[in-house]
Amino acid sequence: MTNQVNAFGTEAANLDLKQMTIQRREITASDVEIDILFCGVCHSDLHTARNDWGGTNYPAVPGHEIVGRITKVGKAVTKFKVGDLAAVGCLVDSCRTCDSCKQDLEQYCLTGFTGTYNGVDKYLGGRTFGGYSEKVIVTEHFVLKVPENLDLAATAPLLCAGVTTWSPLKHWKVGKGSKVAVIGLGGLGHMAIKLAKGLGAEVTLFSRSKNKTEDALRLGAKEIIMSTNETEMLAAKGKFDLIIDTVPYVHDINPYVQTLSVNGTLVLVGYLGPLDPFLNSVPMILGRKSVAGSVIGGIAETQEMLDFCGKHNIVSDIEIISMQDINKAYERLLKSDVKYRFVIDMASLKGK
Ligand code: NAP
Ligand code: ZN
Ligand code: ZN
């Protein structure tokens, strides 16, 4: 049976996104169908659309910061009913039996998780299609509950930018008195500041953009260090317990490692690929410092983050756009010109 829905996607790395029709599966007993109301725009959407990481299959329909309302539930669904708010992040499936999955670490599934887009579609074959679309069908285990008190559009970015920064904050046990630094004030960076501050940390922003100082302070940072200023960088030597690096492209991380305290960790969440220049082991060995990586978060952890945000009234700072403006939004994202996450109002795709 066909289940055609309108979507926005691209046919090739060098082409703009445009309206297209995609197929969704019919709901199975454990599935829910979600009418998508808002979808955040992550830098990973752009990387995927333009094949920055290789491996993009076309047509590609990005979008993994999805919020909406349940319109259908399968017979075996217990967590949701028709009319409930619901959210979907970066994962729509995993093996659910490996050691990682059993520990609620579906993002590290040993056989590979199914990404919300460009993942291997176990039902229809081909690749999964993301949230730049009217509706999505997902097995209920991978669907999140949305706190009712939060602004819905501004909640969407929590599903990737939120949990991607929450997960390392929790893993490295950030709490009251921790000294956390964030590199880059974009979608992930601004959520990292809000969440670290919410957990009681003292937060510093490293940025190349002097004009973001006021915003960083408003978002909860105590100070901002210009990463382009050598004197400021040297003055921060030995300071931070945890640094979350959200920069999307290759950059020199050595000057940041110097700013870690003894036992401190710099966790890469942005750039994916070989480091250039090389990482110097000297400060790491002499200060027992670590450089680590982290990818998104598991389902239980995502729910924990959403509940925390509900309790502390934390949402993303957003600019709402229509679906038809996505190509312009990508160009602005490349210039770091967004405060601090674009969110698509999906009514624009439905012609409402
Ligand atoms: P974004 O909104 O574009 O923010 C990135 C920020 O990094 C910019 O605002 C800018 O901040 C800084 N920056 C950009 N280009 C830079 C460069 N060439 N050198 C130094 N700084 C630069 O992107 P995002 O959506 O937050 O995503 C950030 C990265 O994380 C992307 O690569 C994305 O694919 C990745 N990601 C990873 C995961 C994961 O699970 N690990 C999840 C989601 C996204 P300033 O102007 O303040 O310098
Ligand atoms: Zn993302
Ligand atoms: Zn698994």
Tab-separated table of C-alpha atoms and ligand atoms in Angstrom:
chain	number	residue	atom	x	y	z
A	1	MET	CA	0.000	0.000	0.000
A	2	THR	CA	1.301	3.464	-0.708
A	3	ASN	CA	1.603	6.173	1.857
A	4	GLN	CA	2.881	9.190	-0.053
A	5	VAL	CA	3.800	12.355	1.793
A	6	ASN	CA	5.189	15.732	0.774
A	7	ALA	CA	8.767	16.405	1.731
A	8	PHE	CA	11.716	18.677	0.958
A	9	GLY	CA	14.956	17.093	-0.122
A	10	THR	CA	17.760	17.108	-2.598
A	11	GLU	CA	18.708	14.913	-5.558
A	12	ALA	CA	22.452	15.657	-5.465
A	13	ALA	CA	25.169	17.306	-3.361
A	14	ASN	CA	25.370	20.371	-5.585
A	15	LEU	CA	21.633	20.958	-5.972
A	16	ASP	CA	19.218	22.988	-3.864
A	17	LEU	CA	16.578	21.269	-1.777
A	18	LYS	CA	13.147	21.213	-3.412
A	19	GLN	CA	9.698	19.794	-2.868
A	20	MET	CA	9.337	16.081	-3.565
A	21	THR	CA	7.123	13.154	-2.684
A	22	ILE	CA	8.400	10.306	-0.516
A	23	GLN	CA	6.899	7.079	0.698
A	24	ARG	CA	6.292	6.203	4.347
A	25	ARG	CA	5.480	2.685	5.514
A	26	GLU	CA	2.015	1.775	6.784
A	27	ILE	CA	2.033	1.665	10.588
A	28	THR	CA	2.846	-1.666	12.191
A	29	ALA	CA	1.583	-2.780	15.618
A	30	SER	CA	4.395	-0.989	17.502
A	31	ASP	CA	4.485	2.173	15.345
A	32	VAL	CA	3.067	5.624	15.773
A	33	GLU	CA	2.368	8.137	13.031
A	34	ILE	CA	3.343	11.723	13.790
A	35	ASP	CA	2.017	14.796	12.034
A	36	ILE	CA	5.181	16.942	11.996
A	37	LEU	CA	4.586	20.479	13.259
A	38	PHE	CA	8.167	21.764	13.546
A	39	CYS	CA	11.591	20.512	12.547
A	40	GLY	CA	14.929	22.047	13.588
A	41	VAL	CA	17.759	22.600	11.111
A	42	CYS	CA	21.000	20.966	12.272
A	43	HIS	CA	24.378	21.533	10.661
A	44	SER	CA	24.405	17.743	10.104
A	45	ASP	CA	21.428	18.225	7.736
A	46	LEU	CA	23.624	20.472	5.615
A	47	HIS	CA	26.628	18.093	5.829
A	48	THR	CA	24.351	15.258	4.652
A	49	ALA	CA	22.588	17.206	1.885
A	50	ARG	CA	25.975	18.263	0.486
A	51	ASN	CA	27.658	14.898	1.092
A	52	ASP	CA	30.405	16.464	3.253
A	53	TRP	CA	30.950	13.118	5.019
A	54	GLY	CA	30.517	10.914	1.931
A	55	GLY	CA	27.881	8.185	2.007
A	56	THR	CA	24.791	10.295	1.317
A	57	ASN	CA	22.218	8.457	-0.784
A	58	TYR	CA	19.969	10.583	-2.979
A	59	PRO	CA	17.301	11.719	-2.878
A	60	ALA	CA	18.079	12.824	0.679
A	61	VAL	CA	15.478	14.320	3.018
A	62	PRO	CA	17.178	15.722	6.142
A	63	GLY	CA	15.687	16.706	9.504
A	64	HIS	CA	16.160	15.035	12.887
A	65	GLU	CA	14.769	17.550	15.342
A	66	ILE	CA	11.124	16.612	14.971
A	67	VAL	CA	8.123	17.585	17.090
A	68	GLY	CA	4.500	16.978	16.282
A	69	ARG	CA	1.266	15.279	17.213
A	70	ILE	CA	0.383	11.603	17.107
A	71	THR	CA	-2.237	10.871	14.459
A	72	LYS	CA	-2.247	7.043	14.500
A	73	VAL	CA	-1.057	4.346	16.886
A	74	GLY	CA	-0.468	0.664	16.216
A	75	LYS	CA	-2.341	-2.045	18.160
A	76	ALA	CA	0.549	-2.786	20.533
A	77	VAL	CA	1.469	0.826	21.324
A	78	THR	CA	1.314	1.626	25.053
A	79	LYS	CA	3.246	4.891	25.516
A	80	PHE	CA	1.166	7.147	23.271
A	81	LYS	CA	-2.362	7.839	22.159
A	82	VAL	CA	-3.779	9.815	19.254
A	83	GLY	CA	-3.508	13.550	19.966
A	84	ASP	CA	-0.390	13.359	22.172
A	85	LEU	CA	2.597	15.583	21.504
A	86	ALA	CA	5.630	13.551	20.488
A	87	ALA	CA	9.186	14.024	19.307
A	88	VAL	CA	11.772	12.147	17.272
A	89	GLY	CA	15.497	12.827	17.305
A	90	CYS	CA	18.414	11.378	15.373
A	91	LEU	CA	17.618	7.674	15.833
A	92	VAL	CA	14.589	5.706	14.656
A	93	ASP	CA	15.854	2.175	15.336
A	94	SER	CA	18.741	-0.014	16.498
A	95	CYS	CA	19.235	-3.768	17.047
A	96	ARG	CA	17.961	-3.496	20.667
A	97	THR	CA	19.855	-6.666	21.667
A	98	CYS	CA	23.571	-5.789	21.685
A	99	ASP	CA	25.471	-4.702	24.809
A	100	SER	CA	25.158	-1.017	23.945
A	101	CYS	CA	21.426	-1.223	23.265
A	102	LYS	CA	20.850	-3.163	26.494
A	103	GLN	CA	22.545	-0.324	28.372
A	104	ASP	CA	20.283	2.309	26.774
A	105	LEU	CA	23.140	3.408	24.538
A	106	GLU	CA	21.316	2.887	21.233
A	107	GLN	CA	23.513	5.579	19.669
A	108	TYR	CA	26.455	3.192	20.062
A	109	CYS	CA	24.554	0.120	18.781
A	110	LEU	CA	27.225	-2.377	17.788
A	111	THR	CA	25.484	-3.106	14.503
A	112	GLY	CA	24.898	0.600	13.829
A	113	PHE	CA	21.790	2.609	14.708
A	114	THR	CA	19.211	3.544	12.088
A	115	GLY	CA	19.509	7.271	11.526
A	116	THR	CA	16.326	9.279	11.105
A	117	TYR	CA	17.616	10.168	7.649
A	118	ASN	CA	20.102	8.497	5.328
A	119	GLY	CA	19.877	5.375	7.531
A	120	VAL	CA	19.179	1.924	6.125
A	121	ASP	CA	15.380	1.557	6.010
A	122	LYS	CA	14.583	-1.918	7.373
A	123	TYR	CA	10.969	-1.753	6.196
A	124	LEU	CA	10.937	-0.251	2.716
A	125	GLY	CA	14.559	-0.803	1.675
A	126	GLY	CA	16.628	2.162	0.534
A	127	ARG	CA	17.326	4.986	2.977
A	128	THR	CA	15.278	6.629	5.686
A	129	PHE	CA	13.812	10.082	5.108
A	130	GLY	CA	13.900	12.750	7.818
A	131	GLY	CA	11.703	15.428	9.261
A	132	TYR	CA	11.543	17.911	6.391
A	133	SER	CA	8.236	16.239	5.629
A	134	GLU	CA	4.562	16.192	6.579
A	135	LYS	CA	4.607	13.055	8.684
A	136	VAL	CA	6.813	10.277	9.933
A	137	ILE	CA	6.195	6.743	11.156
A	138	VAL	CA	8.421	5.477	13.959
A	139	THR	CA	8.406	2.517	16.318
A	140	GLU	CA	7.291	3.816	19.728
A	141	HIS	CA	10.510	2.958	21.588
A	142	PHE	CA	12.280	5.693	19.606
A	143	VAL	CA	9.594	8.328	20.150
A	144	LEU	CA	9.932	10.838	22.988
A	145	LYS	CA	7.393	12.546	25.186
A	146	VAL	CA	7.391	16.342	25.030
A	147	PRO	CA	6.924	18.445	28.188
A	148	GLU	CA	3.629	20.307	27.732
A	149	ASN	CA	4.870	23.541	29.321
A	150	LEU	CA	7.544	24.290	26.715
A	151	ASP	CA	7.160	26.272	23.496
A	152	LEU	CA	6.826	23.531	20.887
A	153	ALA	CA	8.882	25.107	18.076
A	154	ALA	CA	11.716	25.964	20.464
A	155	THR	CA	11.658	22.414	21.836
A	156	ALA	CA	12.503	20.830	18.458
A	157	PRO	CA	16.268	21.585	18.636
A	158	LEU	CA	16.517	19.776	21.967
A	159	LEU	CA	16.141	16.527	20.005
A	160	CYS	CA	19.637	16.824	18.530
A	161	ALA	CA	21.458	19.974	19.683
A	162	GLY	CA	20.108	19.432	23.200
A	163	VAL	CA	20.882	15.766	23.706
A	164	THR	CA	24.223	15.896	21.858
A	165	THR	CA	25.518	18.352	24.432
A	166	TRP	CA	23.590	16.875	27.380
A	167	SER	CA	25.109	13.425	26.896
A	168	PRO	CA	28.773	14.470	27.425
A	169	LEU	CA	27.777	16.816	30.266
A	170	LYS	CA	26.195	13.835	32.057
A	171	HIS	CA	28.860	11.308	31.080
A	172	TRP	CA	31.636	13.525	32.449
A	173	LYS	CA	29.519	14.233	35.541
A	174	VAL	CA	29.162	17.982	35.218
A	175	GLY	CA	27.453	19.526	38.211
A	176	LYS	CA	27.658	22.364	40.668
A	177	GLY	CA	31.072	24.007	40.551
A	178	SER	CA	32.279	22.245	37.362
A	179	LYS	CA	34.192	24.460	34.989
A	180	VAL	CA	32.885	23.874	31.472
A	181	ALA	CA	33.892	25.550	28.229
A	182	VAL	CA	32.074	25.416	24.912
A	183	ILE	CA	33.742	26.014	21.541
A	184	GLY	CA	31.507	27.700	18.955
A	185	LEU	CA	28.233	29.507	19.554
A	186	GLY	CA	25.818	27.871	17.122
A	187	GLY	CA	22.957	25.407	17.566
A	188	LEU	CA	24.881	22.914	19.696
A	189	GLY	CA	26.987	25.561	21.420
A	190	HIS	CA	24.099	27.637	22.711
A	191	MET	CA	22.350	24.518	24.058
A	192	ALA	CA	25.607	23.404	25.709
A	193	ILE	CA	25.791	26.725	27.550
A	194	LYS	CA	22.167	26.565	28.707
A	195	LEU	CA	22.353	22.925	29.823
A	196	ALA	CA	25.741	23.205	31.565
A	197	LYS	CA	24.532	26.295	33.386
A	198	GLY	CA	21.307	24.450	34.280
A	199	LEU	CA	23.397	21.678	35.816
A	200	GLY	CA	25.208	24.216	37.997
A	201	ALA	CA	28.465	24.613	36.074
A	202	GLU	CA	30.437	27.782	35.494
A	203	VAL	CA	30.504	28.168	31.708
A	204	THR	CA	32.933	29.884	29.338
A	205	LEU	CA	32.514	30.309	25.584
A	206	PHE	CA	35.366	30.115	23.082
A	207	SER	CA	34.319	31.926	19.912
A	208	ARG	CA	35.746	33.559	16.806
A	209	SER	CA	32.871	36.041	16.796
A	210	LYS	CA	33.284	39.091	19.048
A	211	ASN	CA	29.707	40.152	18.222
A	212	LYS	CA	28.335	37.094	20.080
A	213	THR	CA	29.652	38.259	23.489
A	214	GLU	CA	26.399	39.764	24.734
A	215	ASP	CA	24.375	36.750	23.648
A	216	ALA	CA	26.798	34.333	25.300
A	217	LEU	CA	26.453	36.161	28.596
A	218	ARG	CA	22.661	36.250	28.273
A	219	LEU	CA	22.585	32.531	27.532
A	220	GLY	CA	24.457	31.813	30.751
A	221	ALA	CA	28.191	32.034	30.044
A	222	LYS	CA	30.325	33.756	32.651
A	223	GLU	CA	32.930	34.862	30.145
A	224	ILE	CA	33.866	34.666	26.490
A	225	ILE	CA	37.363	33.995	25.197
A	226	MET	CA	38.247	35.016	21.660
A	227	SER	CA	39.895	31.913	20.240
A	228	THR	CA	41.696	34.117	17.705
A	229	ASN	CA	43.453	36.058	20.486
A	230	GLU	CA	46.607	34.255	21.621
A	231	THR	CA	46.948	36.246	24.833
A	232	GLU	CA	43.399	35.391	25.914
A	233	MET	CA	43.980	31.719	25.062
A	234	LEU	CA	47.206	31.547	27.084
A	235	ALA	CA	45.536	33.232	30.055
A	236	ALA	CA	43.007	30.351	30.200
A	237	LYS	CA	45.718	27.684	30.636
A	238	GLY	CA	44.758	24.797	32.952
A	239	LYS	CA	41.252	26.057	33.628
A	240	PHE	CA	38.515	23.711	32.393
A	241	ASP	CA	37.272	20.310	33.572
A	242	LEU	CA	35.333	19.720	30.360
A	243	ILE	CA	35.397	21.392	26.956
A	244	ILE	CA	32.668	20.653	24.419
A	245	ASP	CA	33.966	21.366	20.916
A	246	THR	CA	31.099	21.987	18.458
A	247	VAL	CA	33.108	23.395	15.536
A	248	PRO	CA	31.895	21.661	12.325
A	249	TYR	CA	35.111	21.873	10.289
A	250	VAL	CA	38.743	20.892	10.804
A	251	HIS	CA	40.570	23.190	13.222
A	252	ASP	CA	43.582	23.158	15.546
A	253	ILE	CA	42.499	21.733	18.901
A	254	ASN	CA	45.952	21.993	20.538
A	255	PRO	CA	45.433	25.525	21.911
A	256	TYR	CA	42.235	24.307	23.619
A	257	VAL	CA	43.893	21.220	25.172
A	258	GLN	CA	46.230	23.655	26.960
A	259	THR	CA	43.214	25.176	28.682
A	260	LEU	CA	42.151	21.851	30.257
A	261	SER	CA	42.813	21.271	33.940
A	262	VAL	CA	44.676	18.177	35.148
A	263	ASN	CA	42.309	15.230	34.398
A	264	GLY	CA	40.295	17.482	32.088
A	265	THR	CA	38.622	16.255	28.885
A	266	LEU	CA	38.009	17.918	25.554
A	267	VAL	CA	35.115	16.171	23.857
A	268	LEU	CA	34.690	16.548	20.127
A	269	VAL	CA	31.088	16.566	18.949
A	270	GLY	CA	31.377	18.775	15.871
A	271	TYR	CA	34.097	17.900	13.386
A	272	LEU	CA	34.169	14.313	12.115
A	273	GLY	CA	37.490	13.283	10.539
A	274	PRO	CA	41.261	13.295	10.987
A	275	LEU	CA	42.716	16.134	13.036
A	276	ASP	CA	44.934	18.638	11.287
A	277	PRO	CA	47.344	19.764	12.667
A	278	PHE	CA	48.150	16.627	14.665
A	279	LEU	CA	47.294	16.395	18.317
A	280	ASN	CA	50.339	17.012	20.515
A	281	SER	CA	50.495	14.350	23.246
A	282	VAL	CA	52.822	16.327	25.530
A	283	PRO	CA	50.206	18.357	27.436
A	284	MET	CA	47.962	15.281	27.559
A	285	ILE	CA	50.623	13.055	29.106
A	286	LEU	CA	51.962	15.702	31.459
A	287	GLY	CA	48.501	16.676	32.667
A	288	ARG	CA	46.527	13.405	32.350
A	289	LYS	CA	44.240	15.165	29.914
A	290	SER	CA	41.913	13.421	27.466
A	291	VAL	CA	40.552	14.136	24.029
A	292	ALA	CA	37.317	12.230	23.442
A	293	GLY	CA	34.316	12.100	21.151
A	294	SER	CA	30.580	11.672	21.647
A	295	VAL	CA	27.615	11.116	19.380
A	296	ILE	CA	24.035	12.260	20.103
A	297	GLY	CA	22.413	10.380	23.044
A	298	GLY	CA	20.337	7.289	23.805
A	299	ILE	CA	16.550	7.286	24.036
A	300	ALA	CA	16.328	7.186	27.859
A	301	GLU	CA	18.932	9.943	28.060
A	302	THR	CA	17.020	12.042	25.534
A	303	GLN	CA	13.863	11.702	27.627
A	304	GLU	CA	15.853	12.611	30.759
A	305	MET	CA	17.121	15.764	28.996
A	306	LEU	CA	13.619	16.715	27.802
A	307	ASP	CA	12.233	16.273	31.323
A	308	PHE	CA	15.095	18.352	32.749
A	309	CYS	CA	14.343	21.098	30.198
A	310	GLY	CA	10.643	20.943	31.086
A	311	LYS	CA	11.468	21.340	34.769
A	312	HIS	CA	13.987	24.154	34.256
A	313	ASN	CA	12.175	25.860	31.388
A	314	ILE	CA	15.026	25.438	28.952
A	315	VAL	CA	14.403	25.682	25.215
A	316	SER	CA	16.403	26.715	22.175
A	317	ASP	CA	16.684	30.284	20.863
A	318	ILE	CA	15.152	29.960	17.432
A	319	GLU	CA	14.371	31.675	14.148
A	320	ILE	CA	11.267	30.190	12.542
A	321	ILE	CA	11.472	29.748	8.781
A	322	SER	CA	9.205	28.338	6.113
A	323	MET	CA	10.198	25.123	4.334
A	324	GLN	CA	10.691	27.046	1.097
A	325	ASP	CA	13.469	29.137	2.734
A	326	ILE	CA	15.674	26.165	3.600
A	327	ASN	CA	18.322	26.847	0.948
A	328	LYS	CA	18.758	30.426	2.173
A	329	ALA	CA	18.944	29.102	5.726
A	330	TYR	CA	21.781	26.722	4.772
A	331	GLU	CA	23.768	29.629	3.317
A	332	ARG	CA	23.300	31.585	6.537
A	333	LEU	CA	24.269	28.530	8.612
A	334	LEU	CA	27.551	28.372	6.690
A	335	LYS	CA	28.235	31.957	7.722
A	336	SER	CA	27.370	31.211	11.399
A	337	ASP	CA	24.537	33.690	10.932
A	338	VAL	CA	21.723	32.181	12.987
A	339	LYS	CA	20.467	32.944	16.482
A	340	TYR	CA	20.808	30.136	17.301
A	341	ARG	CA	18.752	27.497	15.507
A	342	PHE	CA	16.500	27.622	12.471
A	343	VAL	CA	13.234	25.774	12.978
A	344	ILE	CA	10.946	25.010	10.058
A	345	ASP	CA	7.237	25.637	10.552
A	346	MET	CA	5.937	22.570	8.744
A	347	ALA	CA	2.584	24.208	8.034
A	348	SER	CA	4.456	25.927	5.164
A	349	LEU	CA	4.999	22.539	3.493
A	350	LYS	CA	1.375	21.586	3.941
A	351	GLY	CA	0.286	24.835	2.252
A	352	LYS	CA	-1.478	26.037	5.388
B	1	NAP	P1	26.282	25.600	13.763
B	1	NAP	O1	24.976	26.070	14.283
B	1	NAP	O2	26.693	25.977	12.382
B	1	NAP	O3	27.385	26.074	14.820
B	1	NAP	C1	28.758	25.846	14.682
B	1	NAP	C2	29.553	26.983	15.345
B	1	NAP	O4	30.943	26.658	15.255
B	1	NAP	C3	29.420	28.317	14.639
B	1	NAP	O5	28.338	29.083	15.108
B	1	NAP	C4	30.745	29.003	14.942
B	1	NAP	O6	30.713	29.596	16.234
B	1	NAP	C5	31.703	27.837	14.994
B	1	NAP	N1	32.393	27.633	13.700
B	1	NAP	C6	31.825	27.415	12.491
B	1	NAP	N2	32.766	27.225	11.541
B	1	NAP	C7	33.947	27.313	12.165
B	1	NAP	C8	35.286	27.193	11.746
B	1	NAP	N3	35.595	26.938	10.462
B	1	NAP	N4	36.270	27.347	12.662
B	1	NAP	C9	35.975	27.613	13.948
B	1	NAP	N5	34.696	27.743	14.406
B	1	NAP	C10	33.707	27.577	13.530
B	1	NAP	O7	26.357	24.019	13.795
B	1	NAP	P2	25.628	22.981	14.805
B	1	NAP	O8	24.322	22.587	14.240
B	1	NAP	O9	25.760	23.478	16.178
B	1	NAP	O10	26.566	21.700	14.582
B	1	NAP	C11	27.942	21.749	14.908
B	1	NAP	C12	28.626	20.494	14.411
B	1	NAP	O11	28.212	19.388	15.227
B	1	NAP	C13	28.284	20.080	12.979
B	1	NAP	O12	29.441	19.592	12.355
B	1	NAP	C14	27.281	18.964	13.139
B	1	NAP	O13	27.287	18.065	12.049
B	1	NAP	C15	27.825	18.298	14.380
B	1	NAP	N6	26.865	17.474	15.137
B	1	NAP	C16	27.356	16.400	15.790
B	1	NAP	C17	26.526	15.640	16.561
B	1	NAP	C18	27.059	14.476	17.332
B	1	NAP	O14	26.285	13.633	17.725
B	1	NAP	N7	28.338	14.406	17.613
B	1	NAP	C19	25.166	15.954	16.642
B	1	NAP	C20	24.700	17.080	15.983
B	1	NAP	C21	25.563	17.856	15.227
B	1	NAP	P3	31.478	30.987	16.568
B	1	NAP	O15	30.927	31.991	15.590
B	1	NAP	O16	31.069	31.222	17.978
B	1	NAP	O17	32.946	30.741	16.437
B	2	ZN	ZN	21.789	17.043	14.416
B	3	ZN	ZN	22.368	-2.641	19.268
